């Protein structure tokens, strides 16, 4: 999983952001911001426009990367929360309760690539998966053998 600072392409912006993150005190953070502001104000109008465009491009790139990291984290969290449940119950049964196939569910649980992209759950799919697990749990709890 990439760190946000690793997603910044512009060298000057990356250096400044890293210095800001590594600052130990509010005064040091203020100094880093002030130095960057002074550098920016020393640019010509055209250079300021180019620098602002570069900042916006980098922000968009970082936001997209953070979004990817969060989606990757979601799959990791789901897998860890399931623990050994996939070995204990039929994933095929759970998948059919969600209206999906076993391979579909397995692809998302394992983060397999499908059509060149990592397969991930949407929020509604996570909800359907959770509902299917809860329904199965309720059925199992209702079983009385004696």
PDB file of C-alpha atoms in Angstrom:
ATOM      1  CA  UNK A   1       0.000   0.000   0.000  1.00  0.00           C
ATOM      2  CA  UNK A   2       1.489   3.301  -1.082  1.00  0.00           C
ATOM      3  CA  UNK A   3       1.859   6.226   1.297  1.00  0.00           C
ATOM      4  CA  UNK A   4       0.258   9.498   0.113  1.00  0.00           C
ATOM      5  CA  UNK A   5       3.643  11.237  -0.096  1.00  0.00           C
ATOM      6  CA  UNK A   6       4.850   8.474  -2.457  1.00  0.00           C
ATOM      7  CA  UNK A   7       2.046   9.401  -4.867  1.00  0.00           C
ATOM      8  CA  UNK A   8       3.281  12.985  -5.332  1.00  0.00           C
ATOM      9  CA  UNK A   9       5.007  13.320  -8.701  1.00  0.00           C
ATOM     10  CA  UNK A  10       6.304  16.908  -8.464  1.00  0.00           C
ATOM     11  CA  UNK A  11       9.780  16.902  -6.854  1.00  0.00           C
ATOM     12  CA  UNK A  12       9.524  20.322  -5.118  1.00  0.00           C
ATOM     13  CA  UNK A  13       6.060  19.590  -3.772  1.00  0.00           C
ATOM     14  CA  UNK A  14       7.131  16.139  -2.573  1.00  0.00           C
ATOM     15  CA  UNK A  15      10.189  17.558  -0.780  1.00  0.00           C
ATOM     16  CA  UNK A  16       8.094  20.245   0.892  1.00  0.00           C
ATOM     17  CA  UNK A  17       5.319  17.849   1.899  1.00  0.00           C
ATOM     18  CA  UNK A  18       7.882  15.402   3.316  1.00  0.00           C
ATOM     19  CA  UNK A  19       9.537  18.199   5.294  1.00  0.00           C
ATOM     20  CA  UNK A  20       6.114  19.226   6.629  1.00  0.00           C
ATOM     21  CA  UNK A  21       5.251  15.660   7.662  1.00  0.00           C
ATOM     22  CA  UNK A  22       8.626  15.224   9.354  1.00  0.00           C
ATOM     23  CA  UNK A  23       8.292  18.486  11.290  1.00  0.00           C
ATOM     24  CA  UNK A  24       8.313  17.871  15.033  1.00  0.00           C
ATOM     25  CA  UNK A  25       6.669  21.065  16.266  1.00  0.00           C
ATOM     26  CA  UNK A  26       4.021  23.561  15.148  1.00  0.00           C
ATOM     27  CA  UNK A  27       6.792  26.161  14.758  1.00  0.00           C
ATOM     28  CA  UNK A  28       8.738  23.880  12.434  1.00  0.00           C
ATOM     29  CA  UNK A  29       5.579  23.196  10.398  1.00  0.00           C
ATOM     30  CA  UNK A  30       4.994  26.965  10.130  1.00  0.00           C
ATOM     31  CA  UNK A  31       8.581  27.459   8.955  1.00  0.00           C
ATOM     32  CA  UNK A  32       8.160  24.823   6.215  1.00  0.00           C
ATOM     33  CA  UNK A  33       4.886  26.400   5.038  1.00  0.00           C
ATOM     34  CA  UNK A  34       6.476  29.863   5.115  1.00  0.00           C
ATOM     35  CA  UNK A  35       9.485  28.693   3.068  1.00  0.00           C
ATOM     36  CA  UNK A  36       7.192  27.139   0.473  1.00  0.00           C
ATOM     37  CA  UNK A  37       5.037  30.277   0.357  1.00  0.00           C
ATOM     38  CA  UNK A  38       8.166  32.428  -0.105  1.00  0.00           C
ATOM     39  CA  UNK A  39       9.359  30.143  -2.912  1.00  0.00           C
ATOM     40  CA  UNK A  40       5.925  30.316  -4.579  1.00  0.00           C
ATOM     41  CA  UNK A  41       5.694  34.110  -4.236  1.00  0.00           C
ATOM     42  CA  UNK A  42       9.132  34.417  -5.862  1.00  0.00           C
ATOM     43  CA  UNK A  43       7.830  32.811  -9.062  1.00  0.00           C
ATOM     44  CA  UNK A  44       6.627  34.767 -12.071  1.00  0.00           C
ATOM     45  CA  UNK A  45       2.878  34.815 -12.766  1.00  0.00           C
ATOM     46  CA  UNK A  46       3.272  32.136 -15.443  1.00  0.00           C
ATOM     47  CA  UNK A  47       5.356  29.974 -13.112  1.00  0.00           C
ATOM     48  CA  UNK A  48       2.749  30.379 -10.359  1.00  0.00           C
ATOM     49  CA  UNK A  49       0.025  29.195 -12.749  1.00  0.00           C
ATOM     50  CA  UNK A  50       2.184  26.212 -13.741  1.00  0.00           C
ATOM     51  CA  UNK A  51       2.978  25.441 -10.070  1.00  0.00           C
ATOM     52  CA  UNK A  52      -0.697  25.685  -9.104  1.00  0.00           C
ATOM     53  CA  UNK A  53      -1.646  23.381 -11.978  1.00  0.00           C
ATOM     54  CA  UNK A  54       1.040  20.924 -10.863  1.00  0.00           C
ATOM     55  CA  UNK A  55      -0.284  21.055  -7.297  1.00  0.00           C
ATOM     56  CA  UNK A  56      -3.829  20.350  -8.468  1.00  0.00           C
ATOM     57  CA  UNK A  57      -2.628  17.477 -10.663  1.00  0.00           C
ATOM     58  CA  UNK A  58      -0.716  16.024  -7.728  1.00  0.00           C
ATOM     59  CA  UNK A  59      -3.673  16.423  -5.372  1.00  0.00           C
ATOM     60  CA  UNK A  60      -5.898  14.563  -7.849  1.00  0.00           C
ATOM     61  CA  UNK A  61      -3.284  11.813  -8.185  1.00  0.00           C
ATOM     62  CA  UNK A  62      -2.908  11.512  -4.395  1.00  0.00           C
ATOM     63  CA  UNK A  63      -6.687  11.420  -3.835  1.00  0.00           C
ATOM     64  CA  UNK A  64      -7.044   8.651  -6.427  1.00  0.00           C
ATOM     65  CA  UNK A  65      -4.206   6.733  -4.783  1.00  0.00           C
ATOM     66  CA  UNK A  66      -5.711   7.121  -1.319  1.00  0.00           C
ATOM     67  CA  UNK A  67      -9.057   5.912  -2.684  1.00  0.00           C
ATOM     68  CA  UNK A  68      -7.310   2.819  -4.096  1.00  0.00           C
ATOM     69  CA  UNK A  69      -5.581   2.257  -0.757  1.00  0.00           C
ATOM     70  CA  UNK A  70      -8.902   2.449   1.087  1.00  0.00           C
ATOM     71  CA  UNK A  71     -10.519  -0.036  -1.292  1.00  0.00           C
ATOM     72  CA  UNK A  72      -7.546  -2.378  -0.888  1.00  0.00           C
ATOM     73  CA  UNK A  73      -7.817  -1.971   2.873  1.00  0.00           C
ATOM     74  CA  UNK A  74     -11.539  -2.828   2.725  1.00  0.00           C
ATOM     75  CA  UNK A  75     -10.778  -6.191   1.081  1.00  0.00           C
ATOM     76  CA  UNK A  76      -8.037  -6.871   3.616  1.00  0.00           C
ATOM     77  CA  UNK A  77     -10.364  -6.039   6.508  1.00  0.00           C
ATOM     78  CA  UNK A  78     -13.127  -8.268   5.123  1.00  0.00           C
ATOM     79  CA  UNK A  79     -10.706 -11.191   4.738  1.00  0.00           C
ATOM     80  CA  UNK A  80      -9.332 -10.724   8.263  1.00  0.00           C
ATOM     81  CA  UNK A  81     -12.805 -10.425   9.807  1.00  0.00           C
ATOM     82  CA  UNK A  82     -13.891 -13.660   8.119  1.00  0.00           C
ATOM     83  CA  UNK A  83     -11.033 -15.558   9.712  1.00  0.00           C
ATOM     84  CA  UNK A  84     -11.564 -19.281   9.122  1.00  0.00           C
ATOM     85  CA  UNK A  85     -15.231 -18.929   8.112  1.00  0.00           C
ATOM     86  CA  UNK A  86     -14.464 -19.638   4.410  1.00  0.00           C
ATOM     87  CA  UNK A  87     -13.047 -23.026   5.453  1.00  0.00           C
ATOM     88  CA  UNK A  88     -16.008 -23.759   7.738  1.00  0.00           C
ATOM     89  CA  UNK A  89     -18.943 -22.872   5.471  1.00  0.00           C
ATOM     90  CA  UNK A  90     -19.701 -23.201   1.778  1.00  0.00           C
ATOM     91  CA  UNK A  91     -18.702 -20.051  -0.062  1.00  0.00           C
ATOM     92  CA  UNK A  92     -20.759 -21.337  -2.950  1.00  0.00           C
ATOM     93  CA  UNK A  93     -23.880 -21.267  -0.763  1.00  0.00           C
ATOM     94  CA  UNK A  94     -23.091 -17.758   0.542  1.00  0.00           C
ATOM     95  CA  UNK A  95     -22.440 -16.506  -2.999  1.00  0.00           C
ATOM     96  CA  UNK A  96     -25.770 -17.852  -4.264  1.00  0.00           C
ATOM     97  CA  UNK A  97     -27.522 -16.088  -1.383  1.00  0.00           C
ATOM     98  CA  UNK A  98     -25.988 -12.880  -2.754  1.00  0.00           C
ATOM     99  CA  UNK A  99     -27.082 -13.765  -6.288  1.00  0.00           C
ATOM    100  CA  UNK A 100     -23.482 -14.354  -7.350  1.00  0.00           C
ATOM    101  CA  UNK A 101     -21.193 -17.263  -8.201  1.00  0.00           C
ATOM    102  CA  UNK A 102     -18.556 -18.842  -5.972  1.00  0.00           C
ATOM    103  CA  UNK A 103     -15.828 -17.609  -8.336  1.00  0.00           C
ATOM    104  CA  UNK A 104     -17.212 -14.057  -8.131  1.00  0.00           C
ATOM    105  CA  UNK A 105     -17.046 -14.138  -4.338  1.00  0.00           C
ATOM    106  CA  UNK A 106     -13.640 -15.773  -4.294  1.00  0.00           C
ATOM    107  CA  UNK A 107     -12.240 -13.158  -6.699  1.00  0.00           C
ATOM    108  CA  UNK A 108     -13.286 -10.364  -4.368  1.00  0.00           C
ATOM    109  CA  UNK A 109     -12.142 -12.067  -1.187  1.00  0.00           C
ATOM    110  CA  UNK A 110      -8.725 -12.753  -2.687  1.00  0.00           C
ATOM    111  CA  UNK A 111      -8.366  -9.516  -4.666  1.00  0.00           C
ATOM    112  CA  UNK A 112      -7.857 -11.373  -7.953  1.00  0.00           C
ATOM    113  CA  UNK A 113      -7.471  -9.420 -11.185  1.00  0.00           C
ATOM    114  CA  UNK A 114     -10.550  -9.492 -13.414  1.00  0.00           C
ATOM    115  CA  UNK A 115     -10.373  -7.764 -16.796  1.00  0.00           C
ATOM    116  CA  UNK A 116      -7.049  -6.219 -15.760  1.00  0.00           C
ATOM    117  CA  UNK A 117      -8.385  -4.675 -12.538  1.00  0.00           C
ATOM    118  CA  UNK A 118      -8.417  -5.957  -8.976  1.00  0.00           C
ATOM    119  CA  UNK A 119     -11.857  -7.344  -8.132  1.00  0.00           C
ATOM    120  CA  UNK A 120     -13.358  -5.424  -5.205  1.00  0.00           C
ATOM    121  CA  UNK A 121     -16.640  -5.314  -3.351  1.00  0.00           C
ATOM    122  CA  UNK A 122     -18.945  -2.350  -3.769  1.00  0.00           C
ATOM    123  CA  UNK A 123     -20.683  -1.106  -0.624  1.00  0.00           C
ATOM    124  CA  UNK A 124     -23.947  -2.761  -1.675  1.00  0.00           C
ATOM    125  CA  UNK A 125     -22.122  -6.062  -2.300  1.00  0.00           C
ATOM    126  CA  UNK A 126     -20.528  -5.909   1.159  1.00  0.00           C
ATOM    127  CA  UNK A 127     -24.005  -5.354   2.621  1.00  0.00           C
ATOM    128  CA  UNK A 128     -25.457  -8.311   0.666  1.00  0.00           C
ATOM    129  CA  UNK A 129     -22.515 -10.509   1.729  1.00  0.00           C
ATOM    130  CA  UNK A 130     -22.974  -9.485   5.354  1.00  0.00           C
ATOM    131  CA  UNK A 131     -26.713 -10.108   5.180  1.00  0.00           C
ATOM    132  CA  UNK A 132     -26.122 -13.590   3.732  1.00  0.00           C
ATOM    133  CA  UNK A 133     -23.643 -14.407   6.509  1.00  0.00           C
ATOM    134  CA  UNK A 134     -26.069 -13.151   9.177  1.00  0.00           C
ATOM    135  CA  UNK A 135     -28.943 -15.153   7.709  1.00  0.00           C
ATOM    136  CA  UNK A 136     -26.812 -18.308   7.705  1.00  0.00           C
ATOM    137  CA  UNK A 137     -25.720 -17.574  11.264  1.00  0.00           C
ATOM    138  CA  UNK A 138     -29.347 -17.229  12.359  1.00  0.00           C
ATOM    139  CA  UNK A 139     -30.223 -20.539  10.681  1.00  0.00           C
ATOM    140  CA  UNK A 140     -27.304 -22.248  12.419  1.00  0.00           C
ATOM    141  CA  UNK A 141     -28.295 -20.782  15.796  1.00  0.00           C
ATOM    142  CA  UNK A 142     -31.883 -21.980  15.366  1.00  0.00           C
ATOM    143  CA  UNK A 143     -30.843 -25.611  14.959  1.00  0.00           C
ATOM    144  CA  UNK A 144     -31.736 -27.714  17.956  1.00  0.00           C
ATOM    145  CA  UNK A 145     -30.653 -31.317  17.809  1.00  0.00           C
ATOM    146  CA  UNK A 146     -32.147 -32.299  21.167  1.00  0.00           C
TER     147      UNK A 146
END
